[in-house]
Short mmCIF file of C-alpha atoms in Angstrom, two decimals:
data_model
loop_
_atom_site.label_atom_id
_atom_site.label_comp_id
_atom_site.label_asym_id
_atom_site.label_seq_id
_atom_site.Cartn_x
_atom_site.Cartn_y
_atom_site.Cartn_z
CA MET A 447 92.50 112.96 45.28
CA ALA A 448 89.61 114.90 44.82
CA ARG A 449 88.65 117.02 47.79
CA ILE A 450 85.49 117.90 48.84
CA SER A 451 85.25 121.76 49.50
CA ARG A 452 82.05 123.90 49.94
CA SER A 453 82.18 125.17 46.45
CA SER A 454 82.21 121.85 45.22
CA LEU A 455 78.93 120.96 46.89
CA LEU A 456 75.61 121.21 45.02
CA THR A 457 73.05 123.37 46.85
CA LEU A 458 70.16 122.03 48.70
CA GLU A 459 67.90 122.79 46.00
CA ALA A 460 70.46 121.54 43.22
CA TYR A 461 70.59 118.35 45.20
CA ALA A 462 66.88 117.80 45.73
CA LYS A 463 65.93 117.77 42.25
CA ILE A 464 68.72 114.71 41.43
CA ARG A 465 68.61 112.90 44.88
CA GLN A 466 66.21 110.45 43.76
CA SER A 467 67.37 110.16 40.26
CA SER A 468 70.84 109.34 41.57
CA LYS A 469 70.13 106.93 44.40
CA ALA A 470 70.34 103.84 42.51
CA ALA A 471 73.65 104.55 41.10
CA ALA A 472 74.91 105.61 44.50
CA ILE A 473 73.74 102.49 46.18
CA ALA A 474 75.42 100.37 43.59
CA HIS A 475 78.49 102.31 43.91
CA ARG A 476 78.47 101.76 47.47
CA ARG A 477 77.59 98.06 47.05
CA ARG A 478 80.69 97.54 44.75
CA ARG A 479 83.05 98.69 47.28
CA SER A 480 81.49 96.76 50.28
CA VAL A 481 83.38 93.53 51.64
CA HIS A 482 81.46 91.09 53.55
CA LEU A 483 83.50 89.17 55.99
CA GLY A 484 81.61 86.01 57.38
CA GLU A 485 78.18 86.40 58.23
CA HIS A 486 78.40 89.67 60.75
CA LEU A 487 81.02 91.89 59.64
CA THR A 488 80.99 94.30 56.43
CA LEU A 489 83.39 97.05 55.62
CA GLN A 490 81.96 99.79 53.28
CA PHE A 491 85.03 101.33 51.70
CA GLU A 492 85.08 105.02 51.64
CA ASP A 493 85.77 107.26 48.53
CA GLU A 494 85.08 110.77 47.36
CA ALA A 495 81.87 109.79 46.03
CA THR A 496 80.50 108.02 48.92
CA ILE A 497 81.57 111.00 51.35
CA ARG A 498 80.31 113.47 49.27
CA ARG A 499 76.55 111.63 48.89
CA GLN A 500 76.84 111.29 53.15
CA ILE A 501 77.47 115.07 53.23
CA GLN A 502 74.83 115.79 50.90
CA GLU A 503 72.30 113.78 52.37
CA MET A 504 72.99 115.57 55.88
CA LEU A 505 73.08 118.72 54.63
CA HIS A 506 69.66 117.76 52.89
CA ILE A 507 68.09 116.11 55.95
CA GLU A 508 69.31 119.03 58.34
CA LYS A 509 67.83 121.53 55.92
CA MET A 510 71.69 123.22 56.78
CA PHE A 511 72.18 126.69 54.80
CA ASP A 512 74.64 128.43 57.20
CA GLU A 513 78.41 128.59 56.04
CA ASP A 514 79.59 127.43 59.47
CA GLY A 515 77.08 124.13 59.57
CA ILE A 516 78.07 123.05 56.15
CA GLN A 517 81.91 123.50 56.55
CA ALA A 518 81.23 121.55 60.10
CA GLU A 519 79.93 118.80 58.10
CA ILE A 520 82.48 118.57 55.70
CA ASP A 521 85.13 118.63 58.36
CA ALA A 522 83.34 115.87 59.99
CA TYR A 523 83.28 113.65 57.32
CA ALA A 524 86.22 114.81 55.10
CA GLU A 525 88.73 112.42 56.93
CA LEU A 526 87.01 109.45 55.48
CA VAL A 527 88.21 110.27 51.77
CA PRO A 528 91.69 108.07 51.16
CA ASP A 529 94.10 110.01 50.43
CA GLY A 530 96.35 107.75 47.90
CA SER A 531 98.13 105.62 50.04
CA ASN A 532 95.38 104.38 52.14
CA TRP A 533 91.94 102.82 52.10
CA LYS A 534 89.24 103.79 54.63
CA ALA A 535 86.16 102.16 55.49
CA THR A 536 83.35 102.23 57.77
CA MET A 537 83.13 98.91 59.88
CA LEU A 538 79.48 97.32 60.47
CA ILE A 539 79.09 94.80 63.07
CA GLU A 540 75.91 93.25 62.17
CA PHE A 541 73.62 91.11 64.40
CA PRO A 542 69.58 91.71 64.05
CA ASP A 543 68.70 90.37 67.18
CA PRO A 544 69.59 92.74 70.08
CA HIS A 545 70.08 90.00 72.66
CA GLU A 546 72.60 88.41 70.50
CA ARG A 547 74.03 91.77 69.64
CA LYS A 548 74.84 92.62 73.17
CA ARG A 549 76.51 89.50 73.63
CA GLU A 550 78.75 89.52 70.34
CA LEU A 551 79.81 92.99 70.73
CA ALA A 552 80.99 92.17 74.26
CA ARG A 553 82.93 88.79 72.85
CA LEU A 554 84.19 91.48 69.88
CA ILE A 555 85.98 93.80 72.18
CA GLY A 556 88.98 95.07 70.07
CA VAL A 557 87.95 93.23 66.47
CA GLU A 558 88.56 96.56 64.68
CA ASP A 559 92.54 96.26 65.88
CA ARG A 560 92.65 92.97 64.54
CA MET A 561 91.19 93.59 60.87
CA PHE A 562 94.00 93.29 58.12
CA VAL A 563 94.59 93.46 54.18
CA ASP A 564 97.03 90.94 52.54
CA VAL A 565 98.59 92.12 49.32
CA GLU A 566 99.95 89.11 47.37
CA GLY A 567 103.69 89.08 47.75
CA HIS A 568 103.78 92.06 50.81
CA PRO A 569 103.52 92.08 54.56
CA ARG A 570 100.21 91.95 56.26
CA VAL A 571 98.78 95.59 56.97
CA TYR A 572 96.53 95.96 59.99
CA ALA A 573 93.85 98.67 60.17
CA VAL A 574 94.63 101.68 62.17
CA ALA A 575 90.96 102.23 63.93
CA ASP A 576 88.83 104.92 65.35
CA GLU A 577 91.41 107.81 64.83
CA ASP A 578 88.68 109.96 65.83
CA LEU A 579 87.24 108.45 69.13
CA ASP A 580 87.35 105.29 71.06
CA ARG A 581 84.34 103.44 70.27
CA GLU A 582 84.59 100.71 72.93
CA ASN A 583 84.80 100.21 76.55
CA ALA A 584 85.56 97.52 79.02
CA GLU A 585 82.02 96.18 78.34
CA LYS A 586 81.86 95.86 74.70
CA THR A 587 82.68 97.43 71.29
CA SER A 588 80.83 99.52 68.84
CA ALA A 589 78.83 98.03 65.89
CA VAL A 590 80.44 100.73 64.14
CA HIS A 591 83.94 101.64 63.49
CA PHE A 592 86.18 103.46 60.99
CA VAL A 593 89.41 102.00 59.92
CA ARG A 594 92.32 102.74 57.57
CA PHE A 595 94.52 100.67 56.47
CA GLU A 596 98.12 102.35 55.19
CA PHE A 597 100.11 100.99 52.44
CA GLY A 598 103.64 101.35 51.32
CA ALA A 599 104.29 102.08 47.74
CA ALA A 600 105.58 98.64 46.62
CA ALA A 601 101.78 97.20 48.05
CA ARG A 602 100.06 99.69 46.56
CA GLU A 603 101.89 99.36 42.92
CA ALA A 604 101.01 95.50 43.38
CA VAL A 605 97.50 96.55 43.92
CA ARG A 606 97.24 98.63 41.00
CA ALA A 607 98.92 96.16 39.12
CA GLY A 608 96.41 93.36 39.70
CA ALA A 609 97.72 91.48 42.88
CA GLY A 610 95.30 89.60 44.93
CA VAL A 611 94.26 91.09 47.91
CA LYS A 612 92.51 89.34 51.08
CA LEU A 613 90.44 91.14 53.65
CA GLY A 614 90.61 89.29 57.24
CA CYS A 615 90.30 89.28 60.79
CA ASP A 616 92.51 87.64 63.09
CA HIS A 617 90.47 88.25 66.36
CA THR A 618 89.92 84.74 68.66
CA ALA A 619 86.02 85.36 68.34
CA TYR A 620 86.00 86.23 64.74
CA PRO A 621 88.60 84.48 62.73
CA ALA A 622 87.59 84.91 58.90
CA HIS A 623 89.24 85.98 55.58
CA VAL A 624 87.97 86.58 52.08
CA SER A 625 89.77 87.23 49.01
CA ILE A 626 88.47 90.89 47.74
CA GLU A 627 86.55 90.39 44.24
CA ALA A 628 87.84 92.05 40.88
CA GLU A 629 85.14 94.40 40.68
CA THR A 630 85.76 95.91 44.33
CA LEU A 631 89.47 95.55 44.05
CA ALA A 632 89.29 97.56 40.63
CA SER A 633 87.56 100.37 42.45
CA LEU A 634 89.50 100.10 45.85
CA ALA A 635 92.94 100.44 43.35
CA GLY A 636 91.64 103.66 42.11
CA ASP A 637 91.89 104.96 46.11
CA LEU A 638 95.80 104.37 45.55
CA SER A 639 97.97 106.41 44.12
#
Protein backbone atom coordinates (compact mmCIF):
# COMPACT_ATOMS: atom_id res chain seq x y z
CA MET A 1 0.00 0.00 0.00
CA ALA A 2 1.17 3.52 -0.76
CA ARG A 3 2.49 5.45 2.21
CA ILE A 4 2.33 9.18 2.62
CA SER A 5 5.66 10.87 3.26
CA ARG A 6 6.88 14.45 3.26
CA SER A 7 8.41 13.98 -0.19
CA SER A 8 5.15 12.60 -1.61
CA LEU A 9 3.13 15.70 -0.68
CA LEU A 10 2.69 18.74 -2.86
CA THR A 11 4.19 22.00 -1.70
CA LEU A 12 1.68 24.57 -0.43
CA GLU A 13 2.12 26.53 -3.65
CA ALA A 14 1.58 23.49 -5.89
CA TYR A 15 -1.46 22.36 -3.89
CA ALA A 16 -2.99 25.85 -4.00
CA LYS A 17 -2.82 25.72 -7.81
CA ILE A 18 -4.81 22.46 -8.08
CA ARG A 19 -6.96 22.71 -4.95
CA GLN A 20 -10.15 24.00 -6.59
CA SER A 21 -9.78 22.08 -9.86
CA SER A 22 -9.31 18.77 -8.01
CA LYS A 23 -12.10 19.33 -5.48
CA ALA A 24 -14.94 17.77 -7.50
CA ALA A 25 -12.93 14.58 -8.11
CA ALA A 26 -11.99 14.37 -4.42
CA ILE A 27 -15.64 14.76 -3.38
CA ALA A 28 -16.75 12.12 -5.89
CA HIS A 29 -14.07 9.73 -4.63
CA ARG A 30 -15.14 10.29 -1.00
CA ARG A 31 -18.81 9.83 -1.93
CA ARG A 32 -18.03 6.55 -3.73
CA ARG A 33 -16.35 5.30 -0.52
CA SER A 34 -19.18 6.32 1.85
CA VAL A 35 -21.89 4.02 3.16
CA HIS A 36 -25.03 5.32 4.86
CA LEU A 37 -26.41 3.01 7.52
CA GLY A 38 -29.92 4.14 8.28
CA GLU A 39 -30.73 7.82 8.58
CA HIS A 40 -28.11 8.88 11.09
CA LEU A 41 -24.92 6.91 10.62
CA THR A 42 -22.36 7.21 7.81
CA LEU A 43 -19.05 5.45 7.37
CA GLN A 44 -16.53 7.22 5.17
CA PHE A 45 -13.97 4.58 4.25
CA GLU A 46 -10.52 6.09 4.08
CA ASP A 47 -7.71 5.31 1.67
CA GLU A 48 -4.43 6.88 0.65
CA ALA A 49 -6.20 9.44 -1.56
CA THR A 50 -8.70 10.63 1.09
CA ILE A 51 -6.02 10.91 3.76
CA ARG A 52 -3.55 12.61 1.41
CA ARG A 53 -6.23 15.20 0.58
CA GLN A 54 -6.97 15.68 4.31
CA ILE A 55 -3.29 16.27 5.09
CA GLN A 56 -2.90 18.67 2.16
CA GLU A 57 -6.00 20.57 3.32
CA MET A 58 -4.71 20.85 6.89
CA LEU A 59 -1.32 22.10 5.68
CA HIS A 60 -3.06 24.58 3.35
CA ILE A 61 -5.43 25.90 6.02
CA GLU A 62 -2.71 26.17 8.66
CA LYS A 63 -0.16 27.56 6.15
CA MET A 64 2.35 25.07 7.51
CA PHE A 65 5.84 25.14 6.02
CA ASP A 66 8.06 23.76 8.77
CA GLU A 67 9.23 20.15 8.52
CA ASP A 68 8.25 19.19 12.09
CA GLY A 69 4.72 20.52 11.67
CA ILE A 70 4.30 18.75 8.33
CA GLN A 71 5.54 15.48 9.82
CA ALA A 72 3.16 15.91 12.77
CA GLU A 73 0.21 16.18 10.35
CA ILE A 74 1.38 13.09 8.46
CA ASP A 75 1.76 11.17 11.73
CA ALA A 76 -1.69 12.27 12.93
CA TYR A 77 -3.45 10.91 9.86
CA ALA A 78 -1.23 8.08 8.54
CA GLU A 79 -2.82 5.43 10.76
CA LEU A 80 -6.14 5.98 8.95
CA VAL A 81 -4.75 4.54 5.70
CA PRO A 82 -5.65 0.83 5.29
CA ASP A 83 -2.64 -1.50 5.23
CA GLY A 84 -3.91 -4.30 3.00
CA SER A 85 -5.65 -6.45 5.61
CA ASN A 86 -8.31 -4.00 6.71
CA TRP A 87 -10.75 -1.24 5.99
CA LYS A 88 -10.51 1.95 8.02
CA ALA A 89 -13.32 4.45 8.27
CA THR A 90 -14.44 7.68 9.85
CA MET A 91 -17.83 6.97 11.43
CA LEU A 92 -20.19 9.95 11.65
CA ILE A 93 -23.31 10.01 13.81
CA GLU A 94 -25.47 12.74 12.32
CA PHE A 95 -28.45 14.41 13.99
CA PRO A 96 -29.00 17.98 12.73
CA ASP A 97 -31.09 19.08 15.73
CA PRO A 98 -28.78 19.75 18.73
CA HIS A 99 -31.32 18.56 21.32
CA GLU A 100 -32.00 15.33 19.46
CA ARG A 101 -28.22 14.85 18.95
CA LYS A 102 -27.55 15.19 22.67
CA ARG A 103 -30.31 12.70 23.53
CA GLU A 104 -29.27 10.18 20.86
CA LEU A 105 -25.55 10.33 21.62
CA ALA A 106 -26.45 9.36 25.20
CA ARG A 107 -28.52 6.40 23.93
CA LEU A 108 -25.79 5.31 21.49
CA ILE A 109 -22.94 4.79 23.95
CA GLY A 110 -20.90 1.87 22.63
CA VAL A 111 -22.33 1.97 19.09
CA GLU A 112 -18.85 2.12 17.57
CA ASP A 113 -18.06 -1.31 19.04
CA ARG A 114 -21.22 -2.84 17.56
CA MET A 115 -20.41 -2.00 13.94
CA PHE A 116 -19.74 -5.03 11.76
CA VAL A 117 -19.03 -6.24 8.25
CA ASP A 118 -20.51 -9.49 6.93
CA VAL A 119 -18.59 -10.98 4.02
CA GLU A 120 -20.73 -13.64 2.37
CA GLY A 121 -19.69 -17.08 3.65
CA HIS A 122 -17.32 -15.78 6.35
CA PRO A 123 -17.56 -14.96 10.06
CA ARG A 124 -18.77 -11.49 10.98
CA VAL A 125 -15.99 -8.93 11.52
CA TYR A 126 -16.61 -6.37 14.29
CA ALA A 127 -15.00 -2.95 14.28
CA VAL A 128 -12.01 -2.09 16.40
CA ALA A 129 -12.83 1.48 17.40
CA ASP A 130 -10.95 4.57 18.49
CA GLU A 131 -7.49 3.07 18.84
CA ASP A 132 -5.96 6.53 19.24
CA LEU A 133 -8.12 7.68 22.18
CA ASP A 134 -11.42 7.01 23.89
CA ARG A 135 -14.22 9.08 22.37
CA GLU A 136 -17.02 8.46 24.83
CA ASN A 137 -17.75 8.88 28.50
CA ALA A 138 -20.45 7.71 30.91
CA GLU A 139 -22.87 10.33 29.58
CA LYS A 140 -22.52 10.13 25.79
CA THR A 141 -20.61 8.86 22.83
CA SER A 142 -18.86 11.10 20.34
CA ALA A 143 -20.43 12.06 17.01
CA VAL A 144 -17.18 10.97 15.30
CA HIS A 145 -15.32 7.68 15.69
CA PHE A 146 -12.49 6.00 13.82
CA VAL A 147 -13.00 2.30 13.15
CA ARG A 148 -10.99 -0.53 11.62
CA PHE A 149 -12.33 -3.80 10.22
CA GLU A 150 -9.60 -6.46 10.19
CA PHE A 151 -10.13 -9.30 7.69
CA GLY A 152 -8.58 -12.75 7.52
CA ALA A 153 -6.96 -13.89 4.28
CA ALA A 154 -9.99 -15.92 3.13
CA ALA A 155 -12.41 -13.03 3.68
CA ARG A 156 -10.07 -10.63 1.85
CA GLU A 157 -9.90 -13.01 -1.10
CA ALA A 158 -13.70 -13.39 -1.09
CA VAL A 159 -14.19 -9.60 -1.21
CA ARG A 160 -11.70 -9.29 -4.08
CA ALA A 161 -13.49 -12.16 -5.89
CA GLY A 162 -16.84 -10.36 -5.69
CA ALA A 163 -18.56 -11.82 -2.61
CA GLY A 164 -21.53 -9.88 -1.29
CA VAL A 165 -20.74 -7.68 1.70
CA LYS A 166 -23.04 -6.04 4.25
CA LEU A 167 -22.29 -3.28 6.72
CA GLY A 168 -24.28 -3.35 9.91
CA CYS A 169 -24.77 -2.39 13.50
CA ASP A 170 -26.29 -4.55 16.23
CA HIS A 171 -26.43 -1.90 18.96
CA THR A 172 -29.81 -2.19 20.70
CA ALA A 173 -30.59 1.49 20.01
CA TYR A 174 -29.54 1.36 16.34
CA PRO A 175 -30.06 -2.05 14.73
CA ALA A 176 -29.41 -1.72 10.99
CA HIS A 177 -27.66 -3.33 8.06
CA VAL A 178 -27.17 -2.53 4.39
CA SER A 179 -25.58 -4.27 1.42
CA ILE A 180 -22.57 -2.33 0.20
CA GLU A 181 -23.24 -1.16 -3.36
CA ALA A 182 -21.12 -2.63 -6.16
CA GLU A 183 -19.28 0.61 -7.03
CA THR A 184 -18.36 1.22 -3.39
CA LEU A 185 -17.39 -2.40 -2.86
CA ALA A 186 -15.14 -2.33 -5.93
CA SER A 187 -13.31 0.66 -4.48
CA LEU A 188 -13.03 -0.94 -1.03
CA ALA A 189 -11.80 -4.25 -2.50
CA GLY A 190 -8.77 -2.34 -3.74
CA ASP A 191 -7.76 -1.72 -0.12
CA LEU A 192 -7.27 -5.44 0.47
CA SER A 193 -4.18 -7.32 -0.66
